[in-house]
């Protein structure tokens, strides 16, 4: 299946720090990438949808200035959690989508973010 | 409101004990119903896509079926390595977005 690489896999940092998470589509061109957040024993909550070369579309309740998304190429999207606080601690997962909407999204292995 | 509901929330089976997981959806203009497997600390791994009622797909011990209102993931003679959380997700017409259910945590005991 398609390979999506997410880095780092885990990060621990102090409150107030900004953290950047990278999502790379290794074997196909991803016109659309998605960023999800997952709390323990809960399902995935879509945070935002990013299309290559354009601004991301954020879901209701997600702060645009807190979660900065950049999708500069067909193989790379980044999520930056700015001025992170303990309540931002979570499991963040990206996925990449093909040009054809009927094709499945393929997910990275997630980033465990812990803010002290 | 578009919604995906999975049941049961958790399921414990003995090795070899077959069962089914349910995914009910109320989505306008279903574009595809997706099943994923998620292991702890990992991202979801794609299993199946179903597009129309009556469609079935199989992979090893898993078989997914689809009706106009729900999808089932049948697990035949499961093994401990099938233990995971199984997620279903629906894609609406004219959208790339997936609406996820809350998942079924499956534990298969040897």
Short mmCIF file of C-alpha atoms in Angstrom, two decimals:
data_model
loop_
_atom_site.label_atom_id
_atom_site.label_comp_id
_atom_site.label_asym_id
_atom_site.label_seq_id
_atom_site.Cartn_x
_atom_site.Cartn_y
_atom_site.Cartn_z
CA UNK A 1 0.00 0.00 0.00
CA UNK A 2 0.91 3.67 -0.19
CA UNK A 3 3.48 4.94 2.27
CA UNK A 4 3.07 8.09 4.33
CA UNK A 5 5.90 9.08 6.62
CA UNK A 6 5.31 11.28 9.64
CA UNK A 7 8.06 12.83 11.71
CA UNK A 8 8.79 13.05 14.57
CA UNK A 9 7.02 10.05 16.08
CA UNK A 10 7.07 11.64 19.48
CA UNK A 11 8.08 14.91 21.03
CA UNK A 12 8.21 16.26 24.55
CA UNK A 13 8.68 19.97 25.05
CA UNK A 14 8.07 22.81 27.44
CA UNK A 15 4.96 24.95 27.47
CA UNK A 16 5.25 27.91 25.11
CA UNK A 17 7.37 26.08 22.56
CA UNK A 18 6.31 25.77 18.93
CA UNK A 19 6.45 22.29 17.44
CA UNK A 20 6.56 21.35 13.76
CA UNK A 21 5.32 17.98 12.50
CA UNK A 22 6.11 16.80 8.98
CA UNK A 23 4.01 14.52 6.80
CA UNK A 24 5.49 13.11 3.61
CA UNK A 25 3.86 11.07 0.90
CA UNK A 26 6.68 8.80 -0.24
CA UNK A 27 5.30 7.02 -3.28
CA UNK A 28 2.50 9.11 -4.74
CA UNK A 29 1.57 12.72 -5.29
CA UNK A 30 -0.88 13.81 -2.64
CA UNK A 31 -3.01 16.69 -3.83
CA UNK A 32 -4.77 16.73 -0.49
CA UNK A 33 -3.48 16.03 2.99
CA UNK A 34 -5.45 15.85 6.19
CA UNK A 35 -4.52 16.47 9.80
CA UNK A 36 -6.29 14.64 12.60
CA UNK A 37 -6.14 14.68 16.35
CA UNK A 38 -6.87 11.61 18.45
CA UNK A 39 -7.43 11.42 22.20
CA UNK A 40 -6.96 8.13 24.09
CA UNK A 41 -9.56 5.53 23.20
CA UNK A 42 -11.34 7.97 20.92
CA UNK A 43 -11.65 8.18 17.19
CA UNK A 44 -9.93 10.54 14.80
CA UNK A 45 -11.09 14.14 14.74
CA UNK A 46 -10.37 16.02 11.54
CA UNK A 47 -8.60 19.28 12.23
CA UNK A 48 -7.93 20.62 8.76
CA UNK A 49 -7.66 19.78 5.09
CA UNK A 50 -4.77 21.13 3.07
CA UNK A 51 -4.48 21.27 -0.69
CA UNK A 52 -1.14 21.71 -2.35
CA UNK A 53 -0.42 25.36 -3.04
CA UNK A 54 -3.46 26.79 -1.29
CA UNK A 55 -4.62 27.69 2.19
CA UNK A 56 -5.82 24.98 4.51
CA UNK A 57 -9.48 24.56 5.38
CA UNK A 58 -9.99 24.25 9.12
CA UNK A 59 -12.80 22.43 10.86
CA UNK A 60 -15.09 24.31 13.15
CA UNK A 61 -13.51 24.99 16.53
CA UNK A 62 -9.91 24.55 15.35
CA UNK A 63 -7.80 27.67 15.84
CA UNK A 64 -6.04 28.64 12.63
CA UNK A 65 -3.43 30.69 14.43
CA UNK A 66 -2.66 27.87 16.84
CA UNK A 67 -2.32 25.12 14.25
CA UNK A 68 -0.46 26.39 11.19
CA UNK A 69 -0.57 24.15 8.15
CA UNK A 70 1.63 24.40 5.10
CA UNK A 71 1.35 22.20 2.00
CA UNK A 72 4.07 23.54 -0.23
CA UNK A 73 4.50 20.48 -2.45
CA UNK A 74 2.65 17.37 -3.54
CA UNK A 75 4.69 15.27 -1.14
CA UNK A 76 5.02 17.39 1.99
CA UNK A 77 2.64 19.00 4.46
CA UNK A 78 3.59 20.42 7.85
CA UNK A 79 1.60 21.15 10.97
CA UNK A 80 3.05 23.66 13.42
CA UNK A 81 1.56 23.84 16.88
CA UNK A 82 2.40 27.36 17.98
CA UNK A 83 3.02 28.29 21.61
CA UNK A 84 1.97 24.83 22.72
CA UNK A 85 0.35 24.31 26.10
CA UNK A 86 -0.41 21.12 28.06
CA UNK A 87 -3.95 20.98 26.65
CA UNK A 88 -2.42 20.61 23.17
CA UNK A 89 -0.90 17.29 24.21
CA UNK A 90 -2.38 14.63 21.97
CA UNK A 91 -1.73 12.15 19.17
CA UNK A 92 -1.61 13.94 15.82
CA UNK A 93 -2.00 11.93 12.62
CA UNK A 94 -1.73 13.00 9.01
CA UNK A 95 -3.10 11.34 5.93
CA UNK A 96 -2.58 11.77 2.23
CA UNK A 97 -5.14 11.49 -0.55
CA UNK A 98 -4.87 10.71 -4.23
CA UNK A 99 -6.25 12.90 -7.00
CA UNK A 100 -9.18 10.50 -7.38
CA UNK A 101 -11.53 11.05 -4.44
CA UNK A 102 -12.63 7.40 -4.48
CA UNK A 103 -9.19 6.27 -3.47
CA UNK A 104 -8.56 5.72 0.25
CA UNK A 105 -6.58 8.06 2.44
CA UNK A 106 -3.30 6.61 3.66
CA UNK A 107 -2.15 7.50 7.13
CA UNK A 108 1.14 8.23 8.77
CA UNK A 109 2.05 6.57 12.05
CA UNK A 110 1.24 9.64 14.09
CA UNK A 111 3.11 11.99 16.39
CA UNK A 112 2.71 11.77 20.14
CA UNK A 113 3.00 15.34 21.47
CA UNK A 114 3.50 15.90 25.18
CA UNK A 115 3.69 19.46 26.51
CA UNK A 116 5.09 19.84 30.00
CA UNK B 1 -26.43 15.43 10.31
CA UNK B 2 -23.85 13.13 8.75
CA UNK B 3 -22.86 10.49 11.24
CA UNK B 4 -21.06 7.16 11.54
CA UNK B 5 -21.74 4.88 14.51
CA UNK B 6 -19.84 1.70 15.34
CA UNK B 7 -20.81 -1.13 17.65
CA UNK B 8 -19.88 -2.76 19.85
CA UNK B 9 -17.43 -0.38 21.48
CA UNK B 10 -15.31 -3.31 22.60
CA UNK B 11 -15.36 -7.01 21.76
CA UNK B 12 -13.52 -9.89 23.37
CA UNK B 13 -13.29 -13.16 21.47
CA UNK B 14 -11.60 -16.46 21.97
CA UNK B 15 -9.25 -17.51 19.22
CA UNK B 16 -11.34 -19.14 16.51
CA UNK B 17 -14.61 -17.54 17.64
CA UNK B 18 -16.07 -15.74 14.62
CA UNK B 19 -18.03 -12.50 14.98
CA UNK B 20 -19.08 -9.30 13.23
CA UNK B 21 -18.51 -5.61 13.81
CA UNK B 22 -21.16 -3.11 12.81
CA UNK B 23 -20.88 0.33 11.23
CA UNK B 24 -24.08 2.32 10.73
CA UNK B 25 -24.01 5.49 8.70
CA UNK B 26 -26.28 8.39 7.89
CA UNK B 27 -24.44 10.26 5.20
CA UNK B 28 -25.83 12.18 2.30
CA UNK B 29 -24.54 10.81 -0.95
CA UNK B 30 -22.15 8.09 0.18
CA UNK B 31 -19.03 8.14 -1.96
CA UNK B 32 -17.32 5.26 -0.23
CA UNK B 33 -17.24 3.33 3.03
CA UNK B 34 -13.74 2.61 4.34
CA UNK B 35 -12.49 0.15 6.93
CA UNK B 36 -9.19 0.68 8.73
CA UNK B 37 -7.28 -1.21 11.38
CA UNK B 38 -5.40 0.75 14.03
CA UNK B 39 -2.82 -0.73 16.38
CA UNK B 40 -1.91 1.13 19.60
CA UNK B 41 0.36 4.10 18.97
CA UNK B 42 0.09 3.74 15.19
CA UNK B 43 -1.86 5.37 12.40
CA UNK B 44 -4.81 3.60 10.77
CA UNK B 45 -3.96 0.94 8.19
CA UNK B 46 -6.26 0.72 5.19
CA UNK B 47 -8.26 -2.52 4.82
CA UNK B 48 -11.21 -2.10 2.44
CA UNK B 49 -13.28 0.33 0.43
CA UNK B 50 -16.91 -0.41 -0.41
CA UNK B 51 -18.81 1.74 -2.87
CA UNK B 52 -22.28 0.33 -3.35
CA UNK B 53 -24.87 -1.73 -1.49
CA UNK B 54 -24.36 -5.43 -1.95
CA UNK B 55 -20.64 -5.14 -2.44
CA UNK B 56 -18.36 -7.50 -0.51
CA UNK B 57 -14.58 -7.61 -0.12
CA UNK B 58 -12.36 -10.15 1.58
CA UNK B 59 -8.83 -10.24 2.91
CA UNK B 60 -7.59 -13.25 4.82
CA UNK B 61 -9.94 -13.69 7.81
CA UNK B 62 -11.81 -10.45 7.20
CA UNK B 63 -14.82 -9.81 5.01
CA UNK B 64 -16.55 -6.46 4.65
CA UNK B 65 -20.09 -6.03 3.39
CA UNK B 66 -22.23 -2.98 2.67
CA UNK B 67 -25.96 -2.22 2.69
CA UNK B 68 -27.72 1.09 2.20
CA UNK B 69 -27.54 1.86 5.91
CA UNK B 70 -24.68 -0.12 7.39
CA UNK B 71 -21.53 -2.07 6.86
CA UNK B 72 -20.29 -5.19 8.59
CA UNK B 73 -16.80 -6.44 9.14
CA UNK B 74 -16.94 -10.19 9.60
CA UNK B 75 -14.00 -11.87 11.29
CA UNK B 76 -13.76 -15.60 10.71
CA UNK B 77 -11.73 -17.76 13.10
CA UNK B 78 -9.79 -14.81 14.49
CA UNK B 79 -6.27 -15.06 15.82
CA UNK B 80 -4.62 -13.03 18.60
CA UNK B 81 -2.82 -10.95 15.98
CA UNK B 82 -6.19 -9.67 14.79
CA UNK B 83 -6.47 -7.74 18.06
CA UNK B 84 -6.69 -4.04 17.20
CA UNK B 85 -9.14 -1.19 16.93
CA UNK B 86 -11.21 -1.34 13.75
CA UNK B 87 -12.41 1.97 12.38
CA UNK B 88 -14.96 2.63 9.70
CA UNK B 89 -15.26 5.92 7.87
CA UNK B 90 -17.66 7.34 5.30
CA UNK B 91 -16.92 9.77 2.55
CA UNK B 92 -19.72 12.02 1.35
CA UNK B 93 -20.42 12.97 -2.20
CA UNK B 94 -18.22 15.75 -3.59
CA UNK B 95 -15.89 15.75 -0.60
CA UNK B 96 -12.53 14.30 0.22
CA UNK B 97 -13.33 14.33 3.94
CA UNK B 98 -13.84 11.15 5.94
CA UNK B 99 -16.29 10.90 8.80
CA UNK B 100 -14.97 8.35 11.27
CA UNK B 101 -16.85 6.17 13.68
CA UNK B 102 -15.56 5.79 17.22
CA UNK B 103 -14.13 2.35 16.50
CA UNK B 104 -14.44 -1.17 17.90
CA UNK B 105 -11.62 -2.40 20.12
CA UNK B 106 -11.17 -6.09 19.40
CA UNK B 107 -9.27 -8.39 21.72
CA UNK B 108 -8.72 -11.98 20.63
CA UNK B 109 -7.52 -14.27 23.39
CA UNK B 110 -5.46 -17.39 22.66
#
